[in-house]
PDB file of C-alpha atoms in Angstrom:
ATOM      1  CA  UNK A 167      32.235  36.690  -0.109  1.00 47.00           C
ATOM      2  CA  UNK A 168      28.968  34.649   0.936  1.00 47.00           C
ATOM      3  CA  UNK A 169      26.864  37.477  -0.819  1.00 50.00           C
ATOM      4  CA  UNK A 170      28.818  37.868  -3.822  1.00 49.00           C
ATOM      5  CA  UNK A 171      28.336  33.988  -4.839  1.00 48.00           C
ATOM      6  CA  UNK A 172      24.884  33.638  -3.670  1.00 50.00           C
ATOM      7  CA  UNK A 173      23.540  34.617  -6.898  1.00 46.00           C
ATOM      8  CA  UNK A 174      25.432  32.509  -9.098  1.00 44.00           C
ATOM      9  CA  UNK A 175      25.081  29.595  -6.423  1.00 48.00           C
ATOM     10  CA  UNK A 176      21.000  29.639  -7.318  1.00 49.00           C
ATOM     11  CA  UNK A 177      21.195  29.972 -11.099  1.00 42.00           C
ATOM     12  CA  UNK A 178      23.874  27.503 -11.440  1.00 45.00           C
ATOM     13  CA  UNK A 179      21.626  25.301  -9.000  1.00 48.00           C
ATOM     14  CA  UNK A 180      18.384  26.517 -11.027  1.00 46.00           C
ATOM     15  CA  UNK A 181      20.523  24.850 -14.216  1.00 41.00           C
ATOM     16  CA  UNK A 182      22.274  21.717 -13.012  1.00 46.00           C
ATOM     17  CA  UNK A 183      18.929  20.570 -11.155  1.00 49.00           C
ATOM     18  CA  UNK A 184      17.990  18.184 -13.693  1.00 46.00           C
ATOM     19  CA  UNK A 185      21.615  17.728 -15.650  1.00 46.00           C
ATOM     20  CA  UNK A 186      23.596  14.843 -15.111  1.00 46.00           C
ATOM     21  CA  UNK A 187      26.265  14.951 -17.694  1.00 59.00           C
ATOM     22  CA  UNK A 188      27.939  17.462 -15.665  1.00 85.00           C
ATOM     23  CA  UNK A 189      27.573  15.181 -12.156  1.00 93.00           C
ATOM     24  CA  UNK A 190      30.838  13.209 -11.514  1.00 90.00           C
ATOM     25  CA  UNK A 191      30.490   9.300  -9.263  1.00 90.00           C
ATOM     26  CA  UNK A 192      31.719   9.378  -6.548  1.00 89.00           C
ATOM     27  CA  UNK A 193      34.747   6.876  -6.044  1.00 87.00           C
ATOM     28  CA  UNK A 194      35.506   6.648  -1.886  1.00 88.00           C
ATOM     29  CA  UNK A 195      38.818   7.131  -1.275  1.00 87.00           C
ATOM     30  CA  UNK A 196      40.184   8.575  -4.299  1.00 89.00           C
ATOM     31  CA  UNK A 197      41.838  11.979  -3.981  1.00 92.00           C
ATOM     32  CA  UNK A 198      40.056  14.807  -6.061  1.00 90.00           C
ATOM     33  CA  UNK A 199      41.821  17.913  -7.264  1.00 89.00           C
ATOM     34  CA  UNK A 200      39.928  21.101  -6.580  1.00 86.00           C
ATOM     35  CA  UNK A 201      40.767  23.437  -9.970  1.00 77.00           C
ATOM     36  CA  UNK A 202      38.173  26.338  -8.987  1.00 64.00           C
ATOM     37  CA  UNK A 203      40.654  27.567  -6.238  1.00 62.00           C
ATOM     38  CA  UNK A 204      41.838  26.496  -3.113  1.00 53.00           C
ATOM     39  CA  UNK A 205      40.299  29.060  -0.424  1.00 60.00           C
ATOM     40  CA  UNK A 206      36.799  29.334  -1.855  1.00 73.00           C
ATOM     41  CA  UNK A 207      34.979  26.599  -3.660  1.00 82.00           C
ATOM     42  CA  UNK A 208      31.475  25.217  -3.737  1.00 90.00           C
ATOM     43  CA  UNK A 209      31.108  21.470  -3.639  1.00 92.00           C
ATOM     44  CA  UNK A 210      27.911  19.775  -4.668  1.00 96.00           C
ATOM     45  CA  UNK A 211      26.459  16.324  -3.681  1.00 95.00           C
ATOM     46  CA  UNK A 212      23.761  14.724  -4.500  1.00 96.00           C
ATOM     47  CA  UNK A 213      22.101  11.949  -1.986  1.00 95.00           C
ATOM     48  CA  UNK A 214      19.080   9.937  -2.691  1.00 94.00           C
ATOM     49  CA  UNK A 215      19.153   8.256   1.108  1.00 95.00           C
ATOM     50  CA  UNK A 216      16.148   8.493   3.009  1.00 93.00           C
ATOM     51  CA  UNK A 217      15.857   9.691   7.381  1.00 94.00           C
ATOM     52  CA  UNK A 218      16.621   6.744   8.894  1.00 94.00           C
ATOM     53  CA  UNK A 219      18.656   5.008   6.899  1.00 96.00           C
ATOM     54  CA  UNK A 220      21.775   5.172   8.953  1.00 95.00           C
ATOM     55  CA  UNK A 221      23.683   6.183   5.586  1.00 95.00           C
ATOM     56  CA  UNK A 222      26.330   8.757   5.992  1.00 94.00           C
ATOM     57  CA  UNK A 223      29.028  10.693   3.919  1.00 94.00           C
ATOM     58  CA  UNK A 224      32.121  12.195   4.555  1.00 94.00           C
ATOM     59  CA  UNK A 225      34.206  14.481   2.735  1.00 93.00           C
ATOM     60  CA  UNK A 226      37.821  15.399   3.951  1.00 92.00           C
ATOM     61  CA  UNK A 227      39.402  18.002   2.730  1.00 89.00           C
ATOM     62  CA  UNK A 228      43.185  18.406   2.305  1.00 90.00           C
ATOM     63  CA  UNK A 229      46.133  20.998   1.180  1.00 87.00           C
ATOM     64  CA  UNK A 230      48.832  20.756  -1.222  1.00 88.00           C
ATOM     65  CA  UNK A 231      50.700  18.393   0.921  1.00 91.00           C
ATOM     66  CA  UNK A 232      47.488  15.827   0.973  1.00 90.00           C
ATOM     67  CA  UNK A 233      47.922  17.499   5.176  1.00 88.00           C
ATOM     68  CA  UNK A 234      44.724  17.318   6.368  1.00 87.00           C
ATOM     69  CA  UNK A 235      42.221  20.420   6.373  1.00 86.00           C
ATOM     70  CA  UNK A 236      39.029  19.932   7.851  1.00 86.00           C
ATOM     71  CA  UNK A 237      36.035  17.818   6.792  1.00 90.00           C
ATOM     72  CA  UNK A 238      31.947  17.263   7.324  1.00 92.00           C
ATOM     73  CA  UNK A 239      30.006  14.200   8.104  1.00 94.00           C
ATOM     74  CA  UNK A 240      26.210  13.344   7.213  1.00 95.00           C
ATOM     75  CA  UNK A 241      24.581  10.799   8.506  1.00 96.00           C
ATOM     76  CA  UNK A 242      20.553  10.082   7.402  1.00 95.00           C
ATOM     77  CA  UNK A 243      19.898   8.921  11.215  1.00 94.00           C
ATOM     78  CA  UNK A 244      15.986   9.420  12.019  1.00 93.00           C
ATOM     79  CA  UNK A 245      17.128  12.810  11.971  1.00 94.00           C
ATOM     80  CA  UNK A 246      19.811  13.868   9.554  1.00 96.00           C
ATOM     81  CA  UNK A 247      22.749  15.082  11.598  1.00 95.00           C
ATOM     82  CA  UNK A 248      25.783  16.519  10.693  1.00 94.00           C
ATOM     83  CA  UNK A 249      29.954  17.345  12.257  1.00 92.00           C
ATOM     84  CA  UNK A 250      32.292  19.366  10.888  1.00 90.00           C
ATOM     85  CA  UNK A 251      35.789  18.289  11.518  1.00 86.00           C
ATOM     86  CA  UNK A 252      37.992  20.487  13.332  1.00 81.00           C
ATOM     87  CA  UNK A 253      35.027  22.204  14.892  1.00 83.00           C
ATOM     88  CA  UNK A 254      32.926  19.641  16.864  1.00 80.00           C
ATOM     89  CA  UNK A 255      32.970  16.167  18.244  1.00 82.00           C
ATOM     90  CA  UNK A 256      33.062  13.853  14.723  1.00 80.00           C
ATOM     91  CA  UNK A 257      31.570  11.040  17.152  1.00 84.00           C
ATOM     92  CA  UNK A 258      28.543  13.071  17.739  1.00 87.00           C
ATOM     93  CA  UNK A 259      26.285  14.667  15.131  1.00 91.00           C
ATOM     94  CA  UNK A 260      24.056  17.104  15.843  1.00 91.00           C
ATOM     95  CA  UNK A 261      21.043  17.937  13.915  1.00 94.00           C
ATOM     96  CA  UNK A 262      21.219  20.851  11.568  1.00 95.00           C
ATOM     97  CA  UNK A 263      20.505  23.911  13.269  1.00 92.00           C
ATOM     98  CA  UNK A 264      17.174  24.729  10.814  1.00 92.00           C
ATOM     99  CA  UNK A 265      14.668  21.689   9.137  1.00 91.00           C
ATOM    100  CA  UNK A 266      15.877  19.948   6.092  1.00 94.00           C
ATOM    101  CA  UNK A 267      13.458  20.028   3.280  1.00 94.00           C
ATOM    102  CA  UNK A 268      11.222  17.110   3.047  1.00 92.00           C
ATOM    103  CA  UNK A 269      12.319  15.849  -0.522  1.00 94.00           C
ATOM    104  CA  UNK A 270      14.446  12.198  -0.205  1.00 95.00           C
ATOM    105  CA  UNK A 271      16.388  13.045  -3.038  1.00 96.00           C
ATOM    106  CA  UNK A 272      18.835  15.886  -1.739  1.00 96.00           C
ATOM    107  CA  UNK A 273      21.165  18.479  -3.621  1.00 97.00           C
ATOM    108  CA  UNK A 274      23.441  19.350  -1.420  1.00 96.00           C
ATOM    109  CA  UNK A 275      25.716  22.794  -1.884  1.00 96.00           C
ATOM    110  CA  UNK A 276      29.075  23.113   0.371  1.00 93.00           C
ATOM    111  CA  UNK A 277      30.451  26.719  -0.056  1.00 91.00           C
ATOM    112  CA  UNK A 278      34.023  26.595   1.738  1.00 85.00           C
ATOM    113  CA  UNK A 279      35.558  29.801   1.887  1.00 78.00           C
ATOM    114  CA  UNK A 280      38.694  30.874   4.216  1.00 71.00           C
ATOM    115  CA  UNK A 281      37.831  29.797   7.519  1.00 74.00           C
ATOM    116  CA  UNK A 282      34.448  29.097   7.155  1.00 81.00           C
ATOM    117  CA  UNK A 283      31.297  26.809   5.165  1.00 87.00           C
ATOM    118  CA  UNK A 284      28.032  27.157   4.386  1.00 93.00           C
ATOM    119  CA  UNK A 285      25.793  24.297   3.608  1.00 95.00           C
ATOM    120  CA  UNK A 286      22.623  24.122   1.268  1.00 96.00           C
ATOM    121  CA  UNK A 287      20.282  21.867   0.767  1.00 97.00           C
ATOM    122  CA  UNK A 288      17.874  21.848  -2.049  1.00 97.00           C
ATOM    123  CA  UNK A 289      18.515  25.294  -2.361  1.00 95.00           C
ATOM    124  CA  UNK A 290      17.639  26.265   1.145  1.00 96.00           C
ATOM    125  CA  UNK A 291      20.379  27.157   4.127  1.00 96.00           C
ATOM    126  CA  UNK A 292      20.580  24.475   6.375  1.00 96.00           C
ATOM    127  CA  UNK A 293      24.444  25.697   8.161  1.00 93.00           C
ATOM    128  CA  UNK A 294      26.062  28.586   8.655  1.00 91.00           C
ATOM    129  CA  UNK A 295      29.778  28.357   9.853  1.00 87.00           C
ATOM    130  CA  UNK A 296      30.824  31.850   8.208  1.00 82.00           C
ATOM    131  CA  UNK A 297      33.136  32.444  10.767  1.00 74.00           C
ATOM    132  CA  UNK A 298      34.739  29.023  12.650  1.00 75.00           C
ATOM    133  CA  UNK A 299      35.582  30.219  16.091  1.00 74.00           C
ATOM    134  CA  UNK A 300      35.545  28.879  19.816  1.00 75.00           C
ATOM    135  CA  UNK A 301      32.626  30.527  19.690  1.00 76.00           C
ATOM    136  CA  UNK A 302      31.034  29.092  17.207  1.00 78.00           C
ATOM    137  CA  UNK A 303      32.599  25.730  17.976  1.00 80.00           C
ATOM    138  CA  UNK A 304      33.313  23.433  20.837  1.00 80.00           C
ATOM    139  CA  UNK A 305      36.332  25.286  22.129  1.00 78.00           C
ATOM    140  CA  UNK A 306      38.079  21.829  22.987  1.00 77.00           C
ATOM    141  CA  UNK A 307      37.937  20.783  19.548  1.00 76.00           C
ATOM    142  CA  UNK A 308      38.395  24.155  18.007  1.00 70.00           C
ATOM    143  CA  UNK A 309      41.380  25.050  20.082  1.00 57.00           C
ATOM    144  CA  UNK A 310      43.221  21.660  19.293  1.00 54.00           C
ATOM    145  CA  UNK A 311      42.532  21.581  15.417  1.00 52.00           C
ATOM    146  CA  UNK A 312      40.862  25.181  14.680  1.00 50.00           C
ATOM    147  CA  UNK A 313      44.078  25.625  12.244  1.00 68.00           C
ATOM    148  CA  UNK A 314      42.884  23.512   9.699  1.00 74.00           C
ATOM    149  CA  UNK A 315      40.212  25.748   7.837  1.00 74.00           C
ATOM    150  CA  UNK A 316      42.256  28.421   7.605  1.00 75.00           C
ATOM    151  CA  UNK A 317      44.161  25.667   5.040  1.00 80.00           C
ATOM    152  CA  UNK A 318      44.032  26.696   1.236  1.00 82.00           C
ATOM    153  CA  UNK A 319      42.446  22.913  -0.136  1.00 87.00           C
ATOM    154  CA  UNK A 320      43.896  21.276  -2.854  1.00 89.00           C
ATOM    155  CA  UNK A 321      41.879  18.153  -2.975  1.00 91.00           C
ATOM    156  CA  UNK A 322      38.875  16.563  -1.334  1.00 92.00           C
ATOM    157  CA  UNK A 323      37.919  12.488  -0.770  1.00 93.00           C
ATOM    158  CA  UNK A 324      34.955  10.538   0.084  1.00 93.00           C
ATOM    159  CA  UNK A 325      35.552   8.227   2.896  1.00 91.00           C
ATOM    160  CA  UNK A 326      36.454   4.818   1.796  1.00 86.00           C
ATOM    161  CA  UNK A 327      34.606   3.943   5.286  1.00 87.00           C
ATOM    162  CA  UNK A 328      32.108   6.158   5.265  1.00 86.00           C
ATOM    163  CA  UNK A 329      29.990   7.015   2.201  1.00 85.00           C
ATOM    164  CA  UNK A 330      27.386   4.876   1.767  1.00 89.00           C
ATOM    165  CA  UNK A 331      24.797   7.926   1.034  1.00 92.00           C
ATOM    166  CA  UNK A 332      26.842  10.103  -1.683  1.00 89.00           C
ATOM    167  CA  UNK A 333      25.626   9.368  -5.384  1.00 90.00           C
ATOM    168  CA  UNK A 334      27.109  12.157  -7.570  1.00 92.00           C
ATOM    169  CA  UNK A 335      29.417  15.277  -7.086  1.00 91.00           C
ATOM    170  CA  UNK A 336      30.351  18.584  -8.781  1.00 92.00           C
ATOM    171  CA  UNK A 337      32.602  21.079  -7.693  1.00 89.00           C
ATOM    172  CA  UNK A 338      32.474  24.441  -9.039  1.00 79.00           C
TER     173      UNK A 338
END
């Protein structure tokens, strides 16, 4: 399903680069209904928080029943790092397994699909999870909450605690 959206994904990118009547503020907390369908989705973010900064973001992601179902963290350490809830040890971000593009001001793309994510920044792959597995995850964590991606989402939130570095979204 990756292949099939990655088109759309850069002209829809290509479009909304500069547009920012169709960018949304992001309000911690609040519970946002995802209307593009629950299994696959792309979610979009836009950060303007520089290496260093200590800023973060996270974005939980939950079913029908507001029961939790899964989640990523950013945080603009020295190096930017990232977790992905329900796959690694939230306490301890790793960097991203490829370089982030140099550019402060970030576009970020999260395409959640089944049991898997891909993330993009500025248009470039920075994370592949296609497949969540012990193998592709810390088999402690994976093997105690590894259910939740297979969760159809219903809604997403910003961390009231947590979201110091998130300016705008879109989901589409």
């Amino acid at each position: 399903w990756y292949s099939s959206k990655l088109t759309p994904f850069f002209v829809y990118l290509s479009i909304t680069k500069n547009c920012t009547d169709m960018w949304n503020s992001v309000i911690s907390g609040k519970m946002i209904p995802i209307d593009v369908g629950p299994l696959y989705f792309n979610l979009h973010i836009r950060t303007t928080s520089a290496a260093g900064s200590n800023d973060e973001t996270v974005i939980y992601y939950f079913d029908e029943k507001e029961a939790f179902a899964g989640g990523i963290h950013i945080v603009f350490n020295s190096t930017i790092k990232h977790a992905v809830y329900g796959c690694n040890n939230v306490s301890y971000p790793t960097p991203f397994p490829t370089s982030l593009p140099a550019e402060q001001s970030k576009h970020w793309v999260i395409m959640r699909g089944g049991h898997g994510m891909v993330i993009y920044c500025n248009g470039e792959e920075v994370l592949d999870l296609t497949v969540m597995s012990s193998q592709t995850c810390d088999p402690s964590i994976f093997d105690m909450r590894g259910y939740v991606w297979g969760k159809e989402v219903s809604s997403i939130s910003f961390s009231p605690d947590h979201n110091s570095a998130s300016d705008s979204y879109n989901i589409g």
